[in-house]
Coordinates of C-alpha atoms and ligand atoms in Angstrom, one line a residue:
X173 CA 101.5 85.3 78.7
X174 CA 101.7 83.1 81.8
X175 CA 98.7 82.7 84.1
X176 CA 99.0 84.9 87.2
X177 CA 99.4 82.8 90.3
X178 CA 98.9 83.8 93.9
X179 CA 101.3 82.4 96.6
X180 CA 100.1 83.6 100.0
X181 CA 102.8 84.0 102.6
X182 CA 101.9 82.2 105.9
X183 CA 104.3 84.5 107.7
X184 CA 101.2 86.7 108.2
X185 CA 99.0 83.8 109.3
X186 CA 98.0 83.0 112.9
X187 CA 100.8 80.7 113.9
X188 CA 98.7 79.1 116.6
X189 CA 96.3 78.0 113.9
X190 CA 98.6 77.3 111.0
X191 CA 96.9 74.1 109.8
X192 CA 93.5 75.8 109.7
X193 CA 95.0 78.9 108.1
X194 CA 96.4 76.8 105.3
X195 CA 93.1 75.1 104.8
X196 CA 91.5 78.6 104.4
X197 CA 94.1 79.5 101.8
X198 CA 93.4 76.2 99.9
X199 CA 89.6 76.9 100.0
X200 CA 90.3 80.5 99.1
X201 CA 91.8 79.6 95.8
X202 CA 95.5 80.0 96.5
X203 CA 97.7 78.5 93.8
X204 CA 100.5 77.5 96.2
X205 CA 101.6 78.3 99.8
X206 CA 104.6 80.6 100.3
X207 CA 106.5 79.4 103.4
X208 CA 109.0 81.8 104.7
X209 CA 111.9 80.0 106.5
X210 CA 114.0 82.4 108.6
X211 CA 117.0 81.4 110.7
X212 CA 117.7 84.6 112.8
X213 CA 121.1 84.7 111.0
X214 CA 120.6 85.5 107.3
X215 CA 117.6 87.7 108.4
X216 CA 116.9 89.1 111.9
X217 CA 113.9 86.8 112.5
X218 CA 113.2 83.1 113.2
X219 CA 110.2 81.2 111.9
X220 CA 109.6 77.6 111.1
X221 CA 111.7 74.6 109.8
X222 CA 111.4 71.1 108.4
X223 CA 109.3 69.4 111.2
X224 CA 106.5 72.1 110.9
X225 CA 106.6 72.0 107.1
X226 CA 106.3 68.2 107.2
X227 CA 103.2 68.3 109.3
X228 CA 101.6 71.1 107.4
X229 CA 102.2 69.4 104.1
X230 CA 100.4 66.3 105.2
X231 CA 97.1 68.1 105.2
X232 CA 97.5 70.3 102.1
X233 CA 97.3 69.4 98.5
X234 CA 98.8 72.7 97.3
X235 CA 102.5 73.1 96.3
X236 CA 104.8 74.5 99.0
X237 CA 106.8 77.4 97.7
X238 CA 109.5 77.4 100.3
X239 CA 111.6 80.6 100.6
X240 CA 114.8 79.8 102.5
X241 CA 116.1 82.9 104.2
X242 CA 118.8 80.9 105.9
X243 CA 122.6 80.8 105.7
X244 CA 124.5 78.6 105.1
X245 CA 121.8 77.0 103.0
X246 CA 123.5 74.2 101.0
X247 CA 123.7 71.7 103.9
X248 CA 120.0 72.1 104.7
X249 CA 118.5 71.6 101.2
X250 CA 117.9 67.9 101.7
X251 CA 115.9 68.5 104.9
X252 CA 113.5 70.9 103.2
X253 CA 113.1 68.6 100.2
X254 CA 112.3 65.7 102.6
X255 CA 109.9 67.9 104.5
X256 CA 107.8 68.3 101.3
X257 CA 109.0 71.6 99.7
X258 CA 108.0 71.6 96.0
X259 CA 109.8 74.8 95.1
X260 CA 113.0 75.6 97.0
X261 CA 114.2 79.2 96.7
X262 CA 117.6 80.2 98.0
X263 CA 119.5 83.5 98.2
X264 CA 122.8 83.7 96.3
X265 CA 124.5 85.3 99.3
X266 CA 123.6 82.3 101.4
X267 CA 125.7 79.7 99.6
X268 CA 129.4 79.4 98.7
X269 CA 128.6 77.8 95.4
X270 CA 125.2 78.9 93.9
X271 CA 125.6 76.5 90.9
X272 CA 126.2 73.5 93.2
X273 CA 123.2 74.4 95.3
X274 CA 121.0 74.8 92.3
X275 CA 122.0 71.4 90.9
X276 CA 121.5 69.8 94.4
X277 CA 117.9 71.1 94.4
X278 CA 117.3 69.8 90.9
X279 CA 118.8 66.4 91.7
X280 CA 116.2 66.1 94.5
X281 CA 113.5 66.7 91.7
X282 CA 112.4 70.0 93.2
X283 CA 111.8 73.2 91.3
X284 CA 114.6 75.7 92.1
X285 CA 114.2 79.4 92.7
X286 CA 116.8 82.0 93.3
X287 CA 115.9 85.2 95.3
X288 CA 117.3 88.7 94.7
X289 CA 117.1 91.2 97.6
X290 CA 116.2 94.8 96.6
X291 CA 119.9 95.8 96.4
X292 CA 121.0 92.6 94.7
X293 CA 121.7 92.8 91.0
X294 CA 120.6 90.4 88.2
X295 CA 124.4 90.0 87.4
X296 CA 124.5 87.6 90.4
X297 CA 122.4 85.1 88.6
X298 CA 122.6 86.0 84.9
X299 CA 124.7 83.0 83.9
X300 CA 122.5 80.6 85.7
X301 CA 119.1 81.7 84.5
X302 CA 118.9 78.8 82.1
X303 CA 119.2 76.4 85.1
X304 CA 116.4 77.8 87.3
X305 CA 112.7 77.5 87.4
X306 CA 111.9 80.7 89.3
X307 CA 113.4 84.1 90.1
X308 CA 112.0 85.6 93.3
X309 CA 112.3 89.4 93.3
X310 CA 112.2 90.8 96.8
X311 CA 110.3 94.1 97.0
X312 CA 111.1 94.4 100.7
X313 CA 114.3 93.6 102.6
X314 CA 113.7 90.1 103.9
X315 CA 112.8 89.3 107.5
X316 CA 109.3 90.6 108.2
X317 CA 105.8 90.8 106.8
X318 CA 103.9 94.0 106.6
X319 CA 106.8 96.2 105.2
X320 CA 106.5 98.9 102.6
X321 CA 106.8 98.0 98.9
X322 CA 110.0 99.2 97.3
X323 CA 108.9 100.4 93.8
X324 CA 112.5 100.5 92.5
X325 CA 112.5 96.7 92.1
X326 CA 110.0 97.0 89.2
X327 CA 112.8 98.2 87.0
X328 CA 114.7 94.9 87.9
X329 CA 111.6 92.9 86.9
X330 CA 111.4 94.7 83.5
X331 CA 115.1 94.1 82.9
X332 CA 114.8 90.4 83.9
X333 CA 111.8 90.0 81.6
X334 CA 113.8 91.5 78.7
X335 CA 116.7 89.1 79.4
X336 CA 114.3 86.2 79.6
X337 CA 112.8 87.1 76.2
X338 CA 116.2 87.6 74.6
X339 CA 117.5 84.3 75.9
X340 CA 114.1 82.6 75.2
X341 CA 113.9 81.3 78.8
X342 CA 110.8 80.4 80.7
X343 CA 111.4 80.7 84.4
X344 CA 108.6 82.2 86.6
X345 CA 109.1 85.7 88.0
X346 CA 107.7 85.9 91.5
X347 CA 107.5 89.2 93.5
X348 CA 107.6 89.1 97.3
X349 CA 107.0 91.8 99.8
X350 CA 104.5 94.7 100.4
X351 CA 102.2 93.6 97.5
X352 CA 98.8 95.2 97.9
X353 CA 95.8 96.2 95.8
X354 CA 97.5 99.5 94.8
X355 CA 100.7 98.0 93.4
X356 CA 100.0 94.4 92.3
X357 CA 99.1 95.5 88.7
X358 CA 102.4 97.4 88.4
X359 CA 104.2 94.1 89.3
X360 CA 102.3 92.2 86.7
X361 CA 102.8 94.8 84.0
X362 CA 106.5 94.8 84.8
X363 CA 106.5 91.0 84.2
X364 CA 105.8 89.2 87.4
X365 CA 103.5 86.1 87.1
X366 CA 103.5 84.9 90.7
X367 CA 102.5 87.3 93.5
X368 CA 103.4 86.6 97.1
X369 CA 101.3 88.3 99.6
X370 CA 101.0 88.0 103.4
X371 CA 99.5 91.0 105.0
X372 CA 97.1 92.0 102.1
X373 CA 95.7 88.5 101.9
X374 CA 95.3 87.8 105.6
X375 CA 94.4 91.3 106.9
X376 CA 92.5 93.2 104.2
X377 CA 88.6 93.1 103.9
X378 CA 88.3 91.8 107.5
X379 CA 90.5 88.8 106.6
X380 CA 88.3 87.6 103.8
X381 CA 91.0 85.4 102.2
X382 CA 89.0 84.3 99.2
X383 CA 88.0 87.9 98.3
X384 CA 91.6 89.1 98.7
X385 CA 93.0 86.3 96.6
X386 CA 90.4 87.0 93.9
X387 CA 91.1 90.7 94.0
X388 CA 94.9 90.1 93.5
X389 CA 94.3 87.7 90.6
X390 CA 91.9 89.9 88.6
Ligands
DX5_56 C1 109.7 88.7 103.9 C2 109.0 87.5 103.3 C3 107.8 87.8 102.5 C4 106.7 88.4 103.4 C5 105.6 88.9 102.6 O1 111.0 88.3 104.3 O2 109.9 86.8 102.4 O3 107.3 86.6 101.9 O4 106.3 87.5 104.3 O5 104.6 89.5 103.5 P1 103.9 90.9 103.1 O6 103.0 90.5 101.9 O7 103.1 91.2 104.3 O8 105.0 91.9 102.8
ZN57 ZN1 109.1 85.2 101.2

């Protein structure tokens, strides 16, 4: 059984204090930092890009779990790798050739993740599961923090876990979107081993980040 890891999403952080917010996550026991990159094209929101990631990475020892909600994505992979991303997760719909994008990320010695939106099927990636380090299961439609968890995706995690066991593969299963104290155990029981959370970690219990991370981990 893989250790449960917590990857707080800085989309819910105070963007005017991002450096300090990341320090609080580090002190609060986060396992990695989930960085939501949005381009206003693949999703109807626009956040941060390589220059900001580069400067944040300088002052943080944690791994950057970079979720690229951008399209086209292939041409920009180098820039995120250079900026300091440790895990680069892309959406299949954002590249003309998923296999080529996966191998490009691996050639840059980064861990590669592929993200499935709530309506996207495992079939999209089933033949590439042996080439990836992480599957990011979206439990909200990408674009914003603070949205309502879509419980239907738990079936997809159960199915993915079954395939993983059958094929004897070892990729991480990360769930992202609307995770809170009521549903995180369902996600773990279904097979997720990395929990992304923005709102719950930054806003619950008067913003007590360490307490919120501990609650999600235990
Ligand atoms: C949504 C992002 C998620 C989101 C999670 O497109 O990919 O990472 O920020 O935030 P919460 O936990 O608030 O749903
Ligand atoms: Zn995300």
